[in-house]
Every structure is written in structure tokens, then in C-alpha cells.
PDB file of C-alpha atoms in Angstrom:
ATOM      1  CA  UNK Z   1     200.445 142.580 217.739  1.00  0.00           C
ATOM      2  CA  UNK Z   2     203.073 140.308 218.177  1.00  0.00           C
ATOM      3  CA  UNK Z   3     205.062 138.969 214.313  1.00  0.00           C
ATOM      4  CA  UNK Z   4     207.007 135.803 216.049  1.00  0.00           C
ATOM      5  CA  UNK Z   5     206.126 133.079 218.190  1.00  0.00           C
ATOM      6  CA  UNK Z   6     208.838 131.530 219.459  1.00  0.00           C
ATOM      7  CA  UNK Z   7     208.467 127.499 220.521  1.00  0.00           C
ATOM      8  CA  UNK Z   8     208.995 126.220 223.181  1.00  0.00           C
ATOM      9  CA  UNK Z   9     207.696 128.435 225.456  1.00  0.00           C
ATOM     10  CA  UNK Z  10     210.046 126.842 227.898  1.00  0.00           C
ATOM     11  CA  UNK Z  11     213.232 124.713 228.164  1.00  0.00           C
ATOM     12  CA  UNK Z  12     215.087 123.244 230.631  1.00  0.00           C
ATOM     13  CA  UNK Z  13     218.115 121.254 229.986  1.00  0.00           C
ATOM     14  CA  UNK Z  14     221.429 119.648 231.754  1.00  0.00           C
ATOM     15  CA  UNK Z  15     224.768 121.744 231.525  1.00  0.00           C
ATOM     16  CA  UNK Z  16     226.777 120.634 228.627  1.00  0.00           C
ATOM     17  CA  UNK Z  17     223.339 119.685 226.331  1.00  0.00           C
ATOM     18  CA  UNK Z  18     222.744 121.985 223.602  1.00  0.00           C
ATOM     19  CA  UNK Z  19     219.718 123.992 223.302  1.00  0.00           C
ATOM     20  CA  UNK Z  20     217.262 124.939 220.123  1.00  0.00           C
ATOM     21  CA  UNK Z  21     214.158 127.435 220.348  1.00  0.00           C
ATOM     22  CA  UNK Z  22     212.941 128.090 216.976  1.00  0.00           C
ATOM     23  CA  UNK Z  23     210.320 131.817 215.757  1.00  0.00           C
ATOM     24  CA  UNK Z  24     207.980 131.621 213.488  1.00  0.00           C
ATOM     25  CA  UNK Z  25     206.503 134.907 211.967  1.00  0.00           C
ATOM     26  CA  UNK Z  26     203.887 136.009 209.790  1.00  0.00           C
ATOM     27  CA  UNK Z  27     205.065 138.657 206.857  1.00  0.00           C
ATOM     28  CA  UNK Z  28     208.033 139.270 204.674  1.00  0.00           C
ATOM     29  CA  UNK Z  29     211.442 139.970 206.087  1.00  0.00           C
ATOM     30  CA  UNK Z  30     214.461 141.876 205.876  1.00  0.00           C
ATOM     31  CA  UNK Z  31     216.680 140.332 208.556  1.00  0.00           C
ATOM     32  CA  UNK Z  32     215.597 139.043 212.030  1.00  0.00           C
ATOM     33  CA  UNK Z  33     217.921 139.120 214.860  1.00  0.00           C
ATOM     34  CA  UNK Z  34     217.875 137.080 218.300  1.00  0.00           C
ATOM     35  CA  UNK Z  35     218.172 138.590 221.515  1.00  0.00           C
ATOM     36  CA  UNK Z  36     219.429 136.952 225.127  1.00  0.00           C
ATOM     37  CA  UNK Z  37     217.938 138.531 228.176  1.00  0.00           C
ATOM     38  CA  UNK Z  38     218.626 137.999 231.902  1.00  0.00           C
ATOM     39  CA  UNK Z  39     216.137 138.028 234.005  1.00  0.00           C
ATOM     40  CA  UNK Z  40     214.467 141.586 234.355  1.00  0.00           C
ATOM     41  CA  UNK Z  41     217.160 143.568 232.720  1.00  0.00           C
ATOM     42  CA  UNK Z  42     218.161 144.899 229.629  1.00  0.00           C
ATOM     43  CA  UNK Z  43     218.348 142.860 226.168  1.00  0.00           C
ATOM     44  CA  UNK Z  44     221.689 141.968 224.136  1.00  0.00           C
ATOM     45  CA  UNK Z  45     222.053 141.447 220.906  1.00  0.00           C
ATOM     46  CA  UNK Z  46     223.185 137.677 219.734  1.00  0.00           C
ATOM     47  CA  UNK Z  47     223.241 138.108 216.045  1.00  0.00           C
ATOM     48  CA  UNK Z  48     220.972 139.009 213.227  1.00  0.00           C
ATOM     49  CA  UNK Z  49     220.719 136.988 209.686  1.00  0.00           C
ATOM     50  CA  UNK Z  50     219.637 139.172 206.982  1.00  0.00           C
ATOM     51  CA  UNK Z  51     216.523 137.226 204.066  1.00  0.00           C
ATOM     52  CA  UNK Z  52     219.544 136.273 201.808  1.00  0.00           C
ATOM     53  CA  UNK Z  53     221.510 134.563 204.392  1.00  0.00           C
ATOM     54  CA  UNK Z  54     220.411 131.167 205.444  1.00  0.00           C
ATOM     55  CA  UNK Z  55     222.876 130.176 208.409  1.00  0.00           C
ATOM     56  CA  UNK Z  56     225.080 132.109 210.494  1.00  0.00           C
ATOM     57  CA  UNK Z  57     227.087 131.040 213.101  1.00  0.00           C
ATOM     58  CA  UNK Z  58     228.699 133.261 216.094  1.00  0.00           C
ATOM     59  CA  UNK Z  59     231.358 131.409 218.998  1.00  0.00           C
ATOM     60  CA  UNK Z  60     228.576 128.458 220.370  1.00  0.00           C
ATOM     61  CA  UNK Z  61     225.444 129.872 218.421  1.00  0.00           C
ATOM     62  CA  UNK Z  62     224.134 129.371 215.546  1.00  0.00           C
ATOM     63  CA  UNK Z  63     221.224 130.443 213.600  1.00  0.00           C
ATOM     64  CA  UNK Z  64     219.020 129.440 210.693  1.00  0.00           C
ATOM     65  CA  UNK Z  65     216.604 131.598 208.353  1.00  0.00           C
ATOM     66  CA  UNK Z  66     214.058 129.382 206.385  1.00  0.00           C
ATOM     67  CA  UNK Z  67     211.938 132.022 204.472  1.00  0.00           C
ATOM     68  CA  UNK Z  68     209.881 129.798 202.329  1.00  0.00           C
ATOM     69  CA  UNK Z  69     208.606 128.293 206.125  1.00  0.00           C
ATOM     70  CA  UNK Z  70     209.059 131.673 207.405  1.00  0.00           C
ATOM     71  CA  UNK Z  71     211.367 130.399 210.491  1.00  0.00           C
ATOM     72  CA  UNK Z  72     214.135 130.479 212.213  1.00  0.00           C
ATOM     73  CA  UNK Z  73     216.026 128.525 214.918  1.00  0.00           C
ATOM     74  CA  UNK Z  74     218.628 129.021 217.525  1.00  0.00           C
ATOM     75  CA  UNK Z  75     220.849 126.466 218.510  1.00  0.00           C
ATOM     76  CA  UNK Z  76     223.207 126.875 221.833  1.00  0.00           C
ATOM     77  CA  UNK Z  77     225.471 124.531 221.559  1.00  0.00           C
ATOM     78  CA  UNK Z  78     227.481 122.901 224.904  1.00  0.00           C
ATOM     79  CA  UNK Z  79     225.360 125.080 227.622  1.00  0.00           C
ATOM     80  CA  UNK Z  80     226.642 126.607 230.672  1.00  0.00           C
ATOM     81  CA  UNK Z  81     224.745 127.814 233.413  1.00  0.00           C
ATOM     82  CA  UNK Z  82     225.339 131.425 232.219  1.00  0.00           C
ATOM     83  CA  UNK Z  83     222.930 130.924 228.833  1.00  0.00           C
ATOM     84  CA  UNK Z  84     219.927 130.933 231.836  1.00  0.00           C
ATOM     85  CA  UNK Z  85     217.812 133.750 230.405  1.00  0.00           C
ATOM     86  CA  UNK Z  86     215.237 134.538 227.925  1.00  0.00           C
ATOM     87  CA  UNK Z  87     215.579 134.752 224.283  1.00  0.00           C
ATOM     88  CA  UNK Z  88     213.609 136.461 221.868  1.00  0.00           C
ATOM     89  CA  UNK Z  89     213.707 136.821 218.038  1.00  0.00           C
ATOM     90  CA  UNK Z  90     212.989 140.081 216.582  1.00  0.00           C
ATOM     91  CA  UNK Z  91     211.769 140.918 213.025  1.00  0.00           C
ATOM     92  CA  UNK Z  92     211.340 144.423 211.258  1.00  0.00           C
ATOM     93  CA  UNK Z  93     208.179 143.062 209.601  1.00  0.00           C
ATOM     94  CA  UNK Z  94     206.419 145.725 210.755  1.00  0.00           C
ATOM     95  CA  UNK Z  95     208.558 148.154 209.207  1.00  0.00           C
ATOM     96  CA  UNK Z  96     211.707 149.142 208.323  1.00  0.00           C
ATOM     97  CA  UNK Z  97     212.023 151.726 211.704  1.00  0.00           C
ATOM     98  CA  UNK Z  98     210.280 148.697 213.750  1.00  0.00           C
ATOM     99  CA  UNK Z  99     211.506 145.884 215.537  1.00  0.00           C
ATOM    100  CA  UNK Z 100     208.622 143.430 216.792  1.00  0.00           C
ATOM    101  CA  UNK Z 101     209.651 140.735 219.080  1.00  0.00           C
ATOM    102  CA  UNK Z 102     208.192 136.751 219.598  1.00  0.00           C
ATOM    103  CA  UNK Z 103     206.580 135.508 222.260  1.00  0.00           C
ATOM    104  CA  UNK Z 104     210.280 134.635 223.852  1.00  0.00           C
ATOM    105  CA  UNK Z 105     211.282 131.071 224.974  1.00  0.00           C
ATOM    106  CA  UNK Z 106     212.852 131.021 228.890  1.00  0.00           C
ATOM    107  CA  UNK Z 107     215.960 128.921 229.093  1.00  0.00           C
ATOM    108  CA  UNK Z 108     217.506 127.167 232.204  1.00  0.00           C
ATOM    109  CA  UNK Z 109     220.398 125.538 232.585  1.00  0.00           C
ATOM    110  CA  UNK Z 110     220.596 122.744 235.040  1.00  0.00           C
ATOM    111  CA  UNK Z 111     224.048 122.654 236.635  1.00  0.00           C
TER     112      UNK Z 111
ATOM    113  CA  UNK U   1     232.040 153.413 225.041  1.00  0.00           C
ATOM    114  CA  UNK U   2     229.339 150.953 223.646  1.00  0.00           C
ATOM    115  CA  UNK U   3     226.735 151.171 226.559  1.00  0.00           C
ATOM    116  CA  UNK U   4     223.577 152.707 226.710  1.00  0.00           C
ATOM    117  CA  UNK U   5     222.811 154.159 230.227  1.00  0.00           C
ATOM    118  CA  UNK U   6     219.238 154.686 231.227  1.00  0.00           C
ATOM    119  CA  UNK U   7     218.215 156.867 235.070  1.00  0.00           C
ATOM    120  CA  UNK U   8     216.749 156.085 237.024  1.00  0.00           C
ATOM    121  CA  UNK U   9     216.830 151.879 237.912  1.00  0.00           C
ATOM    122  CA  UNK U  10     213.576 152.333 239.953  1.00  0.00           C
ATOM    123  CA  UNK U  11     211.045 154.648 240.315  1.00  0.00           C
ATOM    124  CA  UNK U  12     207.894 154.659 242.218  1.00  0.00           C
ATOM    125  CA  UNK U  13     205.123 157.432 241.745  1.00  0.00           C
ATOM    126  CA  UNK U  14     201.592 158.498 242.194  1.00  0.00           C
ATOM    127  CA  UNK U  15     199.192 159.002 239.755  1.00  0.00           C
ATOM    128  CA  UNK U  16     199.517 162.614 239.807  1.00  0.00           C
ATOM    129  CA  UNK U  17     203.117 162.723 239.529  1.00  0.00           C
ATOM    130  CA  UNK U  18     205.146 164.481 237.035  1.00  0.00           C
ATOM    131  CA  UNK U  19     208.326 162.039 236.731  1.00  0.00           C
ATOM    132  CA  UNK U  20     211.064 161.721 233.695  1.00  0.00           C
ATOM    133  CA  UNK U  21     213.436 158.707 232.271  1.00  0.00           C
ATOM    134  CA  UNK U  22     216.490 159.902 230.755  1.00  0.00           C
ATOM    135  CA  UNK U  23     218.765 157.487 228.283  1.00  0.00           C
ATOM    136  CA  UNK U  24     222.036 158.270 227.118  1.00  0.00           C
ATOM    137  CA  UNK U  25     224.242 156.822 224.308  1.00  0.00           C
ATOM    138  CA  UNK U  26     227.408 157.750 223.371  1.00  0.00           C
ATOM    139  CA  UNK U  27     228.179 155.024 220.433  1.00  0.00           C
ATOM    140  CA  UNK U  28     226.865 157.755 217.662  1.00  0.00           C
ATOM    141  CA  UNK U  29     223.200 156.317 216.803  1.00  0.00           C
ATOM    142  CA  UNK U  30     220.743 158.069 215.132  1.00  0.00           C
ATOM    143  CA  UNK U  31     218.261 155.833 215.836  1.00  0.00           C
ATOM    144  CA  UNK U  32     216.914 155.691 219.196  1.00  0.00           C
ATOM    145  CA  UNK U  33     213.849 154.311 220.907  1.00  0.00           C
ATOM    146  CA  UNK U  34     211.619 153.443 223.689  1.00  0.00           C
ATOM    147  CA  UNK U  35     210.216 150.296 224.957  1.00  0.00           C
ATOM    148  CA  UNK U  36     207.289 148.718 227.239  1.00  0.00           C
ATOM    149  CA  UNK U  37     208.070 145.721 229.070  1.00  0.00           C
ATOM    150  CA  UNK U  38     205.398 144.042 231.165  1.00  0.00           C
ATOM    151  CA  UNK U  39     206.977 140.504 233.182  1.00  0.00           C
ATOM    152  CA  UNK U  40     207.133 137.346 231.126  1.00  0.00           C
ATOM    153  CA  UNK U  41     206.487 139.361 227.596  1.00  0.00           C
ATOM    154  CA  UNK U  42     208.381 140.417 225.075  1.00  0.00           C
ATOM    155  CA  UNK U  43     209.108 144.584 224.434  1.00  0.00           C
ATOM    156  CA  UNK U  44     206.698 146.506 223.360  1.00  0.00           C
ATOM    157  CA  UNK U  45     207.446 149.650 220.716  1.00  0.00           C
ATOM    158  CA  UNK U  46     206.483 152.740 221.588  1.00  0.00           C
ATOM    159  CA  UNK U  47     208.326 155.563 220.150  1.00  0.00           C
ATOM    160  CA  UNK U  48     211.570 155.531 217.829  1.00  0.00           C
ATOM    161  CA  UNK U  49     213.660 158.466 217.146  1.00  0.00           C
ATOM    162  CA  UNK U  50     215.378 159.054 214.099  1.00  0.00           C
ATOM    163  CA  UNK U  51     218.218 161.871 213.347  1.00  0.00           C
ATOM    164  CA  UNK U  52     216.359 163.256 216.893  1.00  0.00           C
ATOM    165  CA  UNK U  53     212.365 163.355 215.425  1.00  0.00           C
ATOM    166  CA  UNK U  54     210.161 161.241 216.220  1.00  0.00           C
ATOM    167  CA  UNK U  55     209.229 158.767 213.515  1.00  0.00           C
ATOM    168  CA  UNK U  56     207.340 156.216 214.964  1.00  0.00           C
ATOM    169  CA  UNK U  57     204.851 156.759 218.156  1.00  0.00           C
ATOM    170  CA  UNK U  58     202.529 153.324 218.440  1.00  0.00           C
ATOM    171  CA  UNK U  59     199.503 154.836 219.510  1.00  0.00           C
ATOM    172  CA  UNK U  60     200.911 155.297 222.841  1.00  0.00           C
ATOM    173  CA  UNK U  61     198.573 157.446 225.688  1.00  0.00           C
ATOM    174  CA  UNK U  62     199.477 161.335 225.840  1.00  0.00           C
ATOM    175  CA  UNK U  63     200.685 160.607 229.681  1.00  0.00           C
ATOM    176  CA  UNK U  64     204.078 159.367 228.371  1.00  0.00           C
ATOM    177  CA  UNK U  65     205.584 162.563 226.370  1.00  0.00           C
ATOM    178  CA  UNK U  66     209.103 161.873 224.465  1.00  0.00           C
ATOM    179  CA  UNK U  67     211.617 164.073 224.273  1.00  0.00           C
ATOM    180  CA  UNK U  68     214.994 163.825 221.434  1.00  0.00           C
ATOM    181  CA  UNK U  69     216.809 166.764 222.945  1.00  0.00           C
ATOM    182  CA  UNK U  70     220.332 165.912 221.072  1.00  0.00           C
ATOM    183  CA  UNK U  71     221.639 162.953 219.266  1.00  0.00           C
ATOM    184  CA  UNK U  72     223.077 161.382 222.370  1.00  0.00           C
ATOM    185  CA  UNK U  73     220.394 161.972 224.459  1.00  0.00           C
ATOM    186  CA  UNK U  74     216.302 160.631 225.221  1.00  0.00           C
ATOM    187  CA  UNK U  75     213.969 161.007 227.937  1.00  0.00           C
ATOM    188  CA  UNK U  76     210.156 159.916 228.530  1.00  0.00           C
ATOM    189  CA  UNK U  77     208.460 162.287 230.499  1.00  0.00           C
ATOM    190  CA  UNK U  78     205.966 160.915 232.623  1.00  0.00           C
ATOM    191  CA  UNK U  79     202.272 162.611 233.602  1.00  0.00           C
ATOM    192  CA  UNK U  80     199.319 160.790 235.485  1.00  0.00           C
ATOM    193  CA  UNK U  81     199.809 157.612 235.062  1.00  0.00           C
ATOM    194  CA  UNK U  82     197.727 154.492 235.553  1.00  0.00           C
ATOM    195  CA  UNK U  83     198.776 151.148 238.076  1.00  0.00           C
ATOM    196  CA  UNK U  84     198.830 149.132 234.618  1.00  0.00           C
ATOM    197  CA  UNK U  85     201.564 150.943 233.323  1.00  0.00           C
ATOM    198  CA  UNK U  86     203.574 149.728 236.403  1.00  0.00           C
ATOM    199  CA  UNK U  87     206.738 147.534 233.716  1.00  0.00           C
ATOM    200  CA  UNK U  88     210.444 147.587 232.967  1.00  0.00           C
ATOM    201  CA  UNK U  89     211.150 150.753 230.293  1.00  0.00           C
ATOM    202  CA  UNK U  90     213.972 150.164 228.127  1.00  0.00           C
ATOM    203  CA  UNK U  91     215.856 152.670 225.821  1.00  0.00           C
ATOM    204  CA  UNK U  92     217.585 151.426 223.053  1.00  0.00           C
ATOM    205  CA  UNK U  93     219.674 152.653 220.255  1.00  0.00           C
ATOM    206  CA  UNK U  94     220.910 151.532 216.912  1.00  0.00           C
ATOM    207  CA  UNK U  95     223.147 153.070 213.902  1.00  0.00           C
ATOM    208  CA  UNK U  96     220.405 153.087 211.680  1.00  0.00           C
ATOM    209  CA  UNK U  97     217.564 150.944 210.953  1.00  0.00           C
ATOM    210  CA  UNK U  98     218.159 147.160 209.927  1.00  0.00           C
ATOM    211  CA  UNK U  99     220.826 147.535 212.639  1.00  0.00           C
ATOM    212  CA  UNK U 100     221.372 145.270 215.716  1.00  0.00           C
ATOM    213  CA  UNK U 101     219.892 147.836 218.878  1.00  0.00           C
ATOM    214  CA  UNK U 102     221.994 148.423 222.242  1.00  0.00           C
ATOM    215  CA  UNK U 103     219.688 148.144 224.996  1.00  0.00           C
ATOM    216  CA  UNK U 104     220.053 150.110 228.368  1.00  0.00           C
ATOM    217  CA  UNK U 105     219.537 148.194 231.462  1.00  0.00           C
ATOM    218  CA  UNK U 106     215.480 149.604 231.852  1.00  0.00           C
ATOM    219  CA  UNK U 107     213.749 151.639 234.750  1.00  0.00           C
ATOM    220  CA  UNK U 108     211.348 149.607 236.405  1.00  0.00           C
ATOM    221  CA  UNK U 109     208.395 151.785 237.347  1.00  0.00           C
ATOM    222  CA  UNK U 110     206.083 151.297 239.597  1.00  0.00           C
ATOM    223  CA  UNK U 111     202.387 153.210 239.388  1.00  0.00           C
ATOM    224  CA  UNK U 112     200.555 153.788 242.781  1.00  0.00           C
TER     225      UNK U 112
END
């Protein structure tokens, strides 16, 4: 079963706005990561925030952890037509060994 | 080298077909696994490797068979499969656990 839901389910926005998807999940954490994906291929890693951390920031992204809400949200700031893709967050509630993915929110950039 | 290679891109078989996926990483993980990937969801586990034995296989059918055979190296061997599990397969790898994974690029299979 799936441990995130990730909201929306799908965003569209102008080139130059900035985007947010937030994941919400069920259990106990140790770190949750985010991960971009292009349509039909493999996954890349954005950046993970470990249960102590609460913000973390990497070139335009940036990422909150709320544990007490259990959530977390991804922020793209000034898109470009290249952050078309979906993104998932990723949690190893399941496990140590396990990583179980959201739901996914599908991004597009209008030019 | 910080890519994780997966053969083939495509592959289309029969039912009774005997067919294998092979992943390679050369980044030093001991961690490596397999995903599902059906359009418009999220991956699925199914097996994860650790120090090359299995540690993890989520109740997946006996028609997909893993195989660890070095540190570098993972296949999913392939035997009678069903249309529904026609989806992208992606190999992955990671340092250890609680690490970010390096995804390969996926096989999509297709299941006549």
C-alpha cells in the first residue's frame, strides 16, 4: 500500500511561477526524499530531509518536513519548462530497506 | 561513473517466454533493487538486495526470479508471464539504506 499522497494530483503553471506539491504519509519517519521524473523514464533524486531536519534547500528547491502534521512540501521556485515531469516523495516508513512512494503530483510548465 | 545502466530499453514477449533484465552499477552500492512501474503510478518494491542477498521480496509471483550475481551487477529473470505485468522495470541502487537511490533508465516490457 501506498505511505504518501501527494496533493495536487496535478499542476499546471506559467514559466517563471513557482510551484508547491506537498505528501502526506501515515507512520513514523526517518527521512523522506523527493524524486523528479520525466515522462516514462527513470527517477532522480532531488534531495532527502532526514526527521530532525525541518527545511532544506538545494539551487531553486526547497523542501519542508512537518512531523507533528506528518508532511512535507516542495517548492520550485522560478519554473522553466524543463521542471515538466512528475514528482514523487518517498518515505522508508515501511522499513528501513524500503522506500514507498506517494501517489506523485504531474507538473507542466507552460512556456 | 554515477549511472546505473539497465538492458534491455524494450522488450516484448510471450507468455511462455523465458526473458532476463540485467542492471549494472558501478558507483559501489550495496544496496540494490527492483521496481514495478505501471503508467501514471508511482514504483512499486519488489525485491532489494543487500551486500548481494536478497533481503526484501514483496510477495512478488515466482515468474519474476532475481538474481545478485556480484556487487555491481542484478538481473530479473523472467518466466510465463501474464499481459498485466506489461510496465516500466526500474533497477536502482543506493550506498546503503537511508540513502538517496540511483535509478536506471527502466525496461519497458510488454506481455503478449
Amino acid at each position: 500500500s501506498q505511505q504518501g499522497e501527494e496533493d495536487p494530483q496535478a499542476l499546471s503553471i506559467q514559466e517563471g511561477e513557482n510551484a508547491t506539491m506537498n505528501c502526506s504519509y501515515k507512520t513514523s519517519i526517518n527521512n523522506l526524499q523527493w524524486y523528479r521524473q520525466n515522462s516514462g523514464r527513470g527517477l532522480v533524486h532531488l534531495i532527502l530531509i532526514r526527521s530532525n531536519e525541518r527545511e532544506k534547500h538545494s539551487g531553486r528547491l526547497r523542501v519542508t518536513l512537518d512531523t507533528s502534521k506528518k508532511s512535507s512540501s516542495l517548492l520550485i521556485t522560478a519554473s522553466r519548462a524543463a521542471d515538466t515531469a512528475s514528482y514523487f516523495c518517498a518515505t522508508d516508513a515501511g522499513g528501513n530497506e524500503k522506500l514507498t512512494f506517494g501517489t506523485g503530483t504531474r507538473l507542466t510548465i507552460i512556456p | 561513473d554515477t549511472e546505473v545502466t539497465q538492458t534491455p530499453k524494450h522488450l516484448v514477449m510471450g507468455m511462455t517466454n523465458k526473458k532476463s533484465l540485467k542492471c549494472e552499477q558501478h558507483m559501489g552500492h550495496r544496496a540494490m533493487y527492483w521496481y514495478k512501474q505501471k503508467a501514471k503510478k508511482p514504483p512499486e518494491l519488489m525485491f532489494v538486495y543487500s551486500y548481494e542477498k536478497l533481503s526484501i521480496n514483496e510477495s512478488v509471483p515466482s515468474r519474476f526470479s532475481p538474481e545478485c550475481p556480484n556487487s555491481s551487477l542484478l538481473n530479473l529473470h523472467l518466466h510465463a508471464l501474464q499481459p498485466e505485468d506489461s510496465a516500466l522495470y526500474l533497477c536502482a541502487s543506493s550506498l546503503s539504506y537511508n540513502y538517496e537511490q540511483f535509478f536506471g533508465p527502466g525496461t519497458r516490457l510488454t506481455v503478449l
